[in-house]
Structures are given as C-alpha cells and as structure tokens.
Coordinates of C-alpha atoms in Angstrom, one line a residue:
M1 CA 27.5 45.7 13.3
A2 CA 29.6 48.1 11.5
C3 CA 30.7 45.4 9.0
L4 CA 27.1 44.4 8.0
A5 CA 27.3 46.4 4.8
H6 CA 30.3 44.5 3.5
A7 CA 28.8 41.2 2.2
S8 CA 25.8 40.6 0.1
I9 CA 23.1 38.1 1.0
E10 CA 24.4 35.6 -1.6
Q11 CA 28.0 35.8 -0.4
I12 CA 28.8 32.7 1.7
S13 CA 32.6 33.1 2.1
I14 CA 34.0 34.0 5.5
T15 CA 36.4 36.9 5.4
V16 CA 38.8 38.0 8.2
D17 CA 36.8 41.1 9.0
S18 CA 33.5 39.2 9.2
V19 CA 35.1 36.7 11.5
I20 CA 36.3 39.5 13.8
V21 CA 32.9 41.1 13.9
G22 CA 31.1 37.8 14.3
I23 CA 33.2 36.7 17.3
A24 CA 33.1 40.1 18.9
L25 CA 29.3 40.2 18.6
I26 CA 28.9 36.6 20.0
A27 CA 31.1 37.3 23.0
A28 CA 29.6 40.7 23.8
G29 CA 26.1 39.5 23.2
F30 CA 26.5 36.6 25.6
L31 CA 28.1 38.9 28.2
F32 CA 25.3 41.4 27.8
A33 CA 22.5 38.9 27.9
F34 CA 23.5 37.0 31.0
F35 CA 25.8 39.3 32.9
G36 CA 24.6 42.8 32.0
H37 CA 23.9 43.5 35.7
K38 CA 26.9 41.9 37.2
F39 CA 29.4 43.7 35.0
F40 CA 27.5 47.0 35.0
K41 CA 30.4 49.2 34.0
I42 CA 31.1 46.9 31.0
T43 CA 27.4 47.2 30.2
L44 CA 27.6 51.0 30.1
F45 CA 30.6 50.7 27.9
L46 CA 29.0 48.3 25.5
A47 CA 25.8 50.4 25.4
G48 CA 28.0 53.3 24.2
F49 CA 29.9 51.1 21.8
F50 CA 26.7 49.7 20.2
T51 CA 25.1 53.1 20.0
F52 CA 28.0 54.8 18.3
S53 CA 28.9 51.9 16.1
I54 CA 25.4 51.8 14.8
L55 CA 25.4 55.6 14.1
V56 CA 28.7 55.2 12.3
W57 CA 27.3 52.3 10.2
L58 CA 24.2 54.4 9.3
A59 CA 26.4 57.3 8.2
L60 CA 28.7 55.1 6.1
A61 CA 25.7 53.3 4.6
H62 CA 23.9 56.4 3.6
L63 CA 27.0 58.1 2.3
E64 CA 28.3 55.1 0.3
P65 CA 28.7 55.8 -3.4
N66 CA 26.9 53.7 -5.9
K67 CA 30.0 51.8 -6.7
G68 CA 30.6 51.1 -3.0
Y69 CA 33.8 51.6 -1.0
G70 CA 35.8 49.0 -3.1
S71 CA 37.5 45.9 -2.0
N72 CA 38.4 47.3 1.5
A73 CA 34.7 48.1 2.3
G74 CA 34.6 45.6 5.1
W75 CA 37.7 47.0 6.8
I76 CA 36.4 50.5 6.4
Y77 CA 33.1 49.7 8.2
L78 CA 35.0 47.6 10.8
G79 CA 37.6 50.3 11.5
A80 CA 35.2 53.3 11.5
G81 CA 32.7 51.4 13.6
A82 CA 35.2 50.2 16.1
A83 CA 36.7 53.7 16.5
G84 CA 33.2 55.3 16.9
G85 CA 32.2 52.5 19.3
L86 CA 35.3 53.1 21.5
I87 CA 34.6 56.8 21.7
G88 CA 30.9 56.1 22.6
G89 CA 31.9 53.5 25.2
C90 CA 34.3 55.8 27.0
L91 CA 31.9 58.7 26.8
F92 CA 29.1 56.7 28.5
L93 CA 31.5 55.5 31.2
C94 CA 32.4 59.1 32.0
F95 CA 28.7 60.3 31.9
W96 CA 26.9 57.3 33.4
R97 CA 23.5 58.9 33.3
L98 CA 23.8 59.2 29.6
G99 CA 24.9 55.6 29.4
F100 CA 22.0 54.5 31.5
A101 CA 19.6 56.2 29.1
A102 CA 21.4 54.6 26.2
I103 CA 20.7 51.2 27.5
G104 CA 17.0 51.9 27.2
G105 CA 17.5 53.4 23.8
V106 CA 19.5 50.5 22.5
A107 CA 16.9 48.1 24.0
G108 CA 14.1 49.9 22.2
F109 CA 16.1 49.8 19.0
A110 CA 16.7 46.0 19.3
F111 CA 13.0 45.4 20.2
A112 CA 11.8 47.3 17.1
M113 CA 14.2 45.5 14.8
F114 CA 13.2 42.2 16.3
I115 CA 9.5 42.9 15.6
L116 CA 10.2 44.1 12.1
S117 CA 12.2 41.0 11.3
W118 CA 9.3 38.6 11.3
A119 CA 8.2 39.4 7.8
S120 CA 10.1 39.7 4.5
S121 CA 10.8 43.4 3.7
G122 CA 9.7 44.1 7.3
V123 CA 6.4 44.0 9.2
I124 CA 6.2 47.6 8.1
S125 CA 7.2 47.7 4.5
H126 CA 7.3 51.5 4.0
G127 CA 10.7 53.0 4.7
T128 CA 9.5 56.1 6.4
G129 CA 7.1 54.1 8.5
R130 CA 9.9 51.8 9.6
I131 CA 12.1 54.7 10.7
I132 CA 9.3 56.3 12.7
F133 CA 8.5 52.9 14.3
I134 CA 12.1 52.4 15.3
V135 CA 12.5 56.0 16.6
V136 CA 9.4 55.7 18.7
F137 CA 10.7 52.5 20.3
V138 CA 14.1 54.1 21.0
L139 CA 12.4 57.1 22.7
V140 CA 10.1 54.9 24.7
G141 CA 13.1 52.8 25.9
I142 CA 15.0 55.9 27.0
L143 CA 11.9 57.3 28.8
L144 CA 11.2 54.0 30.6
T145 CA 14.8 54.0 31.9
F146 CA 14.0 56.9 34.2
F147 CA 11.0 55.1 35.8
V148 CA 11.8 51.3 35.8
E149 CA 15.5 51.2 35.7
R150 CA 15.8 47.6 37.1
H151 CA 13.5 46.1 34.5
I152 CA 15.0 48.1 31.6
V153 CA 18.5 47.1 32.5
I154 CA 17.8 43.4 32.9
L155 CA 15.3 43.0 30.0
G156 CA 17.2 45.5 27.8
T157 CA 20.6 43.8 28.2
A158 CA 19.0 40.4 27.7
L159 CA 17.3 41.6 24.5
V160 CA 20.2 43.4 23.1
G161 CA 22.7 40.7 24.0
A162 CA 20.6 38.0 22.4
G163 CA 20.2 40.1 19.3
A164 CA 23.9 40.8 19.0
F165 CA 24.7 37.1 19.7
F166 CA 22.6 35.8 16.8
V167 CA 23.7 38.6 14.4
G168 CA 27.2 37.5 15.2
L169 CA 26.3 33.9 14.7
D170 CA 24.9 34.6 11.3
F171 CA 28.3 35.8 10.1
F172 CA 29.1 32.1 10.2
L173 CA 25.7 30.4 9.5
H174 CA 24.7 32.8 6.7
T175 CA 20.9 32.4 7.2
G176 CA 20.3 36.0 6.1
Y177 CA 19.2 37.1 9.6
K178 CA 21.8 39.9 9.8
E179 CA 20.5 41.4 6.6
T180 CA 17.8 43.2 8.6
F181 CA 20.1 46.1 9.2
R182 CA 20.8 46.7 5.6
A183 CA 17.2 46.1 4.5
F184 CA 15.6 48.3 7.2
L185 CA 18.2 51.0 7.8
S186 CA 20.1 51.6 4.6
G187 CA 17.6 54.0 3.1
N188 CA 18.1 54.6 -0.7
H189 CA 20.9 52.1 -0.7
S190 CA 18.6 49.1 -0.1
A191 CA 18.7 48.0 -3.7
L192 CA 22.5 48.0 -3.6
F193 CA 22.7 45.9 -0.4
G194 CA 19.8 43.5 -1.3
G195 CA 16.5 42.7 0.4
Y196 CA 15.6 40.8 3.5
Q197 CA 13.7 37.5 3.1
V198 CA 12.3 35.5 5.9
T199 CA 13.0 31.8 5.5
G200 CA 12.8 28.8 7.8
K201 CA 16.4 29.4 8.9
V202 CA 15.6 33.0 9.7
Y203 CA 12.6 32.0 11.7
G204 CA 14.9 29.6 13.6
M205 CA 17.3 32.5 14.4
L206 CA 14.4 34.6 15.5
A207 CA 13.1 31.8 17.8
G208 CA 16.6 31.4 19.2
N209 CA 16.9 35.1 19.8
L210 CA 13.6 35.1 21.7
A211 CA 14.6 32.0 23.7
M212 CA 18.0 33.5 24.7
T213 CA 16.3 36.8 25.7
V214 CA 14.0 34.9 28.0
L215 CA 16.8 32.8 29.5
G216 CA 19.1 35.8 29.9
A217 CA 16.4 37.9 31.6
A218 CA 15.3 35.0 33.8
F219 CA 18.9 34.3 34.9
Q220 CA 19.6 37.9 35.7
Y221 CA 16.3 38.3 37.7
W222 CA 17.2 35.1 39.6
K223 CA 20.9 36.0 40.2
H224 CA 20.2 39.5 41.3
R225 CA 16.7 39.1 42.9
D226 CA 17.8 40.9 46.1
S227 CA 19.9 43.7 44.6
F228 CA 20.3 45.9 41.6
V229 CA 23.3 48.2 40.7
P230 CA 26.1 47.8 43.3
K231 CA 27.0 51.0 45.1
S232 CA 30.5 50.7 43.6
H233 CA 29.0 51.1 40.2
R234 CA 27.0 54.2 40.9
P235 CA 28.8 57.6 41.3
Q236 CA 26.1 58.9 43.7
A237 CA 26.2 56.5 46.5
N238 CA 24.0 58.6 48.7
R239 CA 21.1 58.2 46.4
P240 CA 19.3 54.9 47.1
Y241 CA 18.2 52.9 44.1
Q242 CA 14.4 52.9 43.6
E243 CA 13.2 49.3 43.5
V244 CA 10.3 48.6 41.2

C-alpha cells in the first residue's frame, strides 16, 4: 500500500517496487482472507503492518512536495511503509489487545473504502465528508471488536484480505482500482496523483473483491465452526472466549 503514490493512473509499466508490493499484497491478502483465524498471530502482525503502513503512506502523501519525491519515489514509499509496517506488526504482537482492536479498525477502513469505490470520485465526493465517513467506520469497527470478536475477526480478515488481494492484483492488471487510495486519502495532493474513475474493469475488480470476501468468510466460518481463537494464541488462557 505504501507504494500506491508512485505511479499515475496512465502509467502501465511494471517497476520492481510495484512488483514487490503487488506480490506482497496478493500473498498477504489471500492468507488474511482464508486463514485469518488459523494463523491468528500472523493476523495480529498483519493488522499492525497494514495499520502502520497506511499511516506512513498518509504522512508521505500529505507531506510530498509539488514536484514529488523524484525518480526514487516508489522506493521511498516502499521502504518507509515496510519499516513502519514492521514496527506496527511487532507492536501489535506484543500488545495483543491493541492488535485485536486494530483488526476491527482496519476492517472498518476497508469496508468504508469499498463502499466509496463504487462511484467515480467516490460515493461521497466531498473530501471532508469522505474522511468523516472513513473515521466513523474505523471507530465502529474497533468498538464492535469488544462485543462480537468472532464475527469481526472472521468477517474483518475476509474483507481486508480480499481488498489487499485485489489492490495487489491491480499492480499487474492496471484497471485503476488501486487509485482509490490516492483519490480518497491524498487530501490536497489529489490533483497531483490523478482522479478515480469507475470503469467496467473496476466494477469487475469490485465484484471480485466482494466474491472473495464472501468465500473467505464462508470458508473460515465452516473451518472453525466449533472454535475461535486457540488458547495458545491468547495470553490470558484463564479467560474463556465469549461465543457470539
């Protein structure tokens, strides 16, 4: 995600940094969508990685000068995003309650972005309105984590994983789907990065995203229908998990 600000919509060449980001997102997205419960510690790490890499991307995007970061912009976003993501992942592994809440927050963020992506320039076209919309979904996702953990983890990992998978896929297909991050989150730099236009190909990516979310959630519910987080994954083994 941290490399999203490197290429413009019109650019169709595949660079080394975009290949790295694309493959990483595809692999992590598939793992998240179908095995978020099974590999729960990895899920916590990825939740921290996604959270901090997005924050780093936002900071770099809003601080980027008018002339950009130069020819090494892609590597700057990739390196800074990876470093921030590693810090976030390790932090959430150490403080698992924080990581648990982050799963809900990232899920809320992904859901908000998914909804906004169904219209050119966003379902909500006003920049401030979009930010408020996204923040509300993030806060609701965090709040729900404390009441319906089972469903938030399964549905959240399926949603986030599917989103990451198709964003990564777009680094190779170039449908314009990944431009949602620049268009909706880059603030005053939107004109520099280019707009977001919904085409038939983008609708196809959105449909695929939705289908993968449903399949991932259904698989996880079926695979783990009699259990939730294994005791080995929870630091407080004496606290039974509350089934919903």
